[in-house]
XYZ file of N, CA and C in Angstrom:
237
model
N 12.271 7.358 5.136
C 10.963 7.999 5.238
C 10.125 7.263 6.281
N 9.323 7.999 7.010
C 8.541 7.459 8.117
C 7.473 6.457 7.692
N 6.934 6.582 6.503
C 5.759 5.807 6.128
C 6.006 4.738 5.071
N 7.247 4.401 4.805
C 7.541 3.382 3.803
C 6.932 2.056 4.249
N 6.110 1.477 3.402
C 5.495 0.189 3.699
C 4.308 0.244 4.642
N 3.905 1.431 5.058
C 2.773 1.574 5.977
C 1.593 2.155 5.202
N 0.460 1.469 5.266
C -0.727 1.949 4.566
C -1.288 3.183 5.255
N -1.566 4.221 4.491
C -2.148 5.446 5.046
C -3.633 5.250 5.298
N -4.167 5.885 6.349
C -5.611 5.818 6.590
C -6.354 6.525 5.460
N -7.509 6.018 5.113
C -8.351 6.643 4.099
C -9.770 6.713 4.627
N -10.342 7.910 4.627
C -11.725 8.087 5.091
C -12.662 7.706 3.964
N -13.554 6.753 4.217
C -14.527 6.293 3.227
C -15.848 7.026 3.448
N -16.037 8.089 2.708
C -17.240 8.911 2.855
C -18.474 8.271 2.232
N -18.293 7.233 1.422
C -19.409 6.594 0.725
C -19.914 5.350 1.450
N -19.340 5.017 2.574
C -19.724 3.824 3.319
C -21.187 3.883 3.755
N -21.827 2.726 3.793
C -23.197 2.649 4.292
C -23.230 2.726 5.813
N -22.092 2.507 6.465
C -22.010 2.552 7.920
C -20.931 3.560 8.317
N -21.257 4.842 8.194
C -20.281 5.895 8.475
C -19.742 5.880 9.903
N -20.575 5.618 10.926
C -20.013 5.585 12.279
C -18.922 4.521 12.444
N -19.133 3.344 11.887
C -18.129 2.284 11.979
C -16.879 2.637 11.182
N -17.056 3.199 9.998
C -15.903 3.589 9.170
C -15.129 4.706 9.855
N -15.833 5.634 10.510
C -15.160 6.707 11.246
C -14.328 6.123 12.372
N -14.906 5.168 13.110
C -14.190 4.527 14.211
C -12.897 3.880 13.708
N -12.967 3.157 12.614
C -11.783 2.497 12.054
C -10.756 3.521 11.544
N -11.245 4.580 10.903
C -10.354 5.640 10.432
C -9.630 6.289 11.605
N -10.393 6.618 12.651
C -9.808 7.261 13.833
C -8.763 6.361 14.489
N -9.050 5.080 14.635
C -8.096 4.141 15.218
C -6.799 4.101 14.418
N -6.931 4.057 13.092
C -5.755 4.016 12.223
C -4.934 5.297 12.361
N -5.617 6.437 12.379
C -4.931 7.724 12.531
C -4.205 7.784 13.877
N -4.858 7.362 14.940
C -4.221 7.385 16.253
C -2.975 6.497 16.285
N -3.042 5.342 15.630
C -1.869 4.473 15.554
C -0.741 5.135 14.761
N -1.078 5.807 13.699
C -0.063 6.497 12.893
C 0.616 7.595 13.711
N -0.193 8.358 14.468
C 0.360 9.474 15.233
C 1.116 9.026 16.480
N 0.836 7.843 16.978
C 1.581 7.337 18.124
C 2.735 6.438 17.694
N 2.748 6.078 16.420
C 3.795 5.206 15.882
C 4.748 5.956 14.976
N 4.657 5.709 13.660
C 5.646 6.267 12.739
C 5.678 7.796 12.674
N 4.602 8.461 13.067
C 4.567 9.928 12.997
C 4.638 10.586 14.379
N 5.015 9.833 15.395
C 5.012 10.337 16.776
C 5.910 11.556 16.961
N 6.983 11.676 16.210
C 7.918 12.789 16.403
C 7.567 14.015 15.566
N 6.525 13.928 14.767
C 6.130 15.062 13.926
C 5.483 16.155 14.767
N 5.627 17.381 14.320
C 4.994 18.525 14.982
C 3.489 18.494 14.725
N 2.749 19.186 15.590
C 1.292 19.214 15.476
C 0.843 19.718 14.102
N 1.495 20.730 13.581
C 1.126 21.273 12.274
C 1.267 20.217 11.179
N 2.324 19.426 11.247
C 2.525 18.359 10.262
C 1.458 17.278 10.403
N 1.113 16.934 11.640
C 0.075 15.940 11.867
C -1.263 16.422 11.313
N -1.563 17.699 11.475
C -2.796 18.268 10.927
C -2.812 18.156 9.414
N -1.668 18.396 8.801
C -1.582 18.272 7.345
C -1.835 16.842 6.898
N -1.237 15.885 7.599
C -1.494 14.478 7.281
C -2.976 14.158 7.404
N -3.589 14.605 8.496
C -5.002 14.329 8.723
C -5.863 14.899 7.600
N -5.574 16.113 7.175
C -6.340 16.726 6.090
C -6.130 16.002 4.763
N -4.953 15.471 4.541
C -4.705 14.669 3.336
C -5.525 13.387 3.395
N -5.460 12.700 4.529
C -6.137 11.414 4.668
C -7.649 11.513 4.616
N -8.227 12.622 5.078
C -9.684 12.731 5.090
C -10.238 13.115 3.718
N -9.377 13.424 2.787
C -9.803 13.671 1.414
C -10.417 15.038 1.192
N -10.828 15.240 -0.032
C -11.386 16.533 -0.431
C -12.654 16.864 0.347
N -13.510 15.880 0.531
C -14.758 16.124 1.272
C -14.464 16.519 2.716
N -13.526 15.855 3.345
C -13.144 16.191 4.712
C -12.558 17.587 4.814
N -11.747 17.964 3.814
C -11.183 19.324 3.814
C -12.275 20.360 3.607
N -13.257 20.035 2.765
C -14.390 20.953 2.588
C -15.123 21.164 3.913
N -15.328 20.086 4.649
C -15.988 20.181 5.951
C -15.130 21.002 6.914
N -13.833 20.714 6.966
C -12.930 21.437 7.871
C -12.928 22.932 7.567
N -13.054 23.285 6.315
C -13.048 24.697 5.933
C -14.312 25.439 6.349
N -15.333 24.718 6.801
C -16.563 25.367 7.255
C -16.553 25.634 8.749
N -15.572 25.102 9.459
C -15.514 25.278 10.912
C -15.337 26.751 11.245
N -16.260 27.274 12.040
C -16.196 28.693 12.391
C -15.760 28.920 13.835
N -15.709 27.871 14.649
C -15.359 28.045 16.052
C -13.875 27.801 16.322
N -13.065 27.812 15.294
C -11.625 27.615 15.449
C -10.980 28.991 15.508
N -10.159 29.222 16.526
C -9.529 30.529 16.685
C -8.494 30.763 15.604
N -8.096 31.998 15.439
C -7.099 32.361 14.438
C -5.796 31.593 14.585
N -5.305 31.449 15.805
C -4.052 30.716 16.028
C -4.187 29.267 15.629
N -5.310 28.640 15.995
C -5.510 27.243 15.647
C -5.669 27.074 14.141
N -6.347 28.008 13.492
C -6.515 27.923 12.041
C -5.155 27.997 11.359
N -4.299 28.878 11.855
C -2.964 29.018 11.273
C -2.169 27.727 11.463
N -2.199 27.185 12.671
C -1.438 25.987 12.977
C -1.944 24.755 12.233
N -3.233 24.669 11.991
C -3.773 23.473 11.362
C -4.016 23.642 9.868
N -3.599 24.755 9.311
C -3.737 25.016 7.892
C -5.190 24.939 7.406
N -6.096 25.445 8.223
C -7.503 25.416 7.865
C -7.979 26.769 7.355
N -7.094 27.512 6.764
C -7.480 28.833 6.252
C -8.460 28.666 5.092
N -9.410 29.600 5.022
C -10.369 29.587 3.896
C -9.720 30.141 2.666
């Protein structure tokens, strides 16, 4: 398995310093996608991202209205 022994990124929505926590989350995600998950398809990477950002992040993603139908299908952001 690609992620054995590798800590998954977790978005901390309760942090007092959200910009800094976002920066750290983004860095971790970028390392995951360029490292152990580099060979995954875009759709799979989107699924990982939605898992890691948690329920609140998925709620936010589901409000995006400027995503085209094709992108919504590929990123599993259907309402």
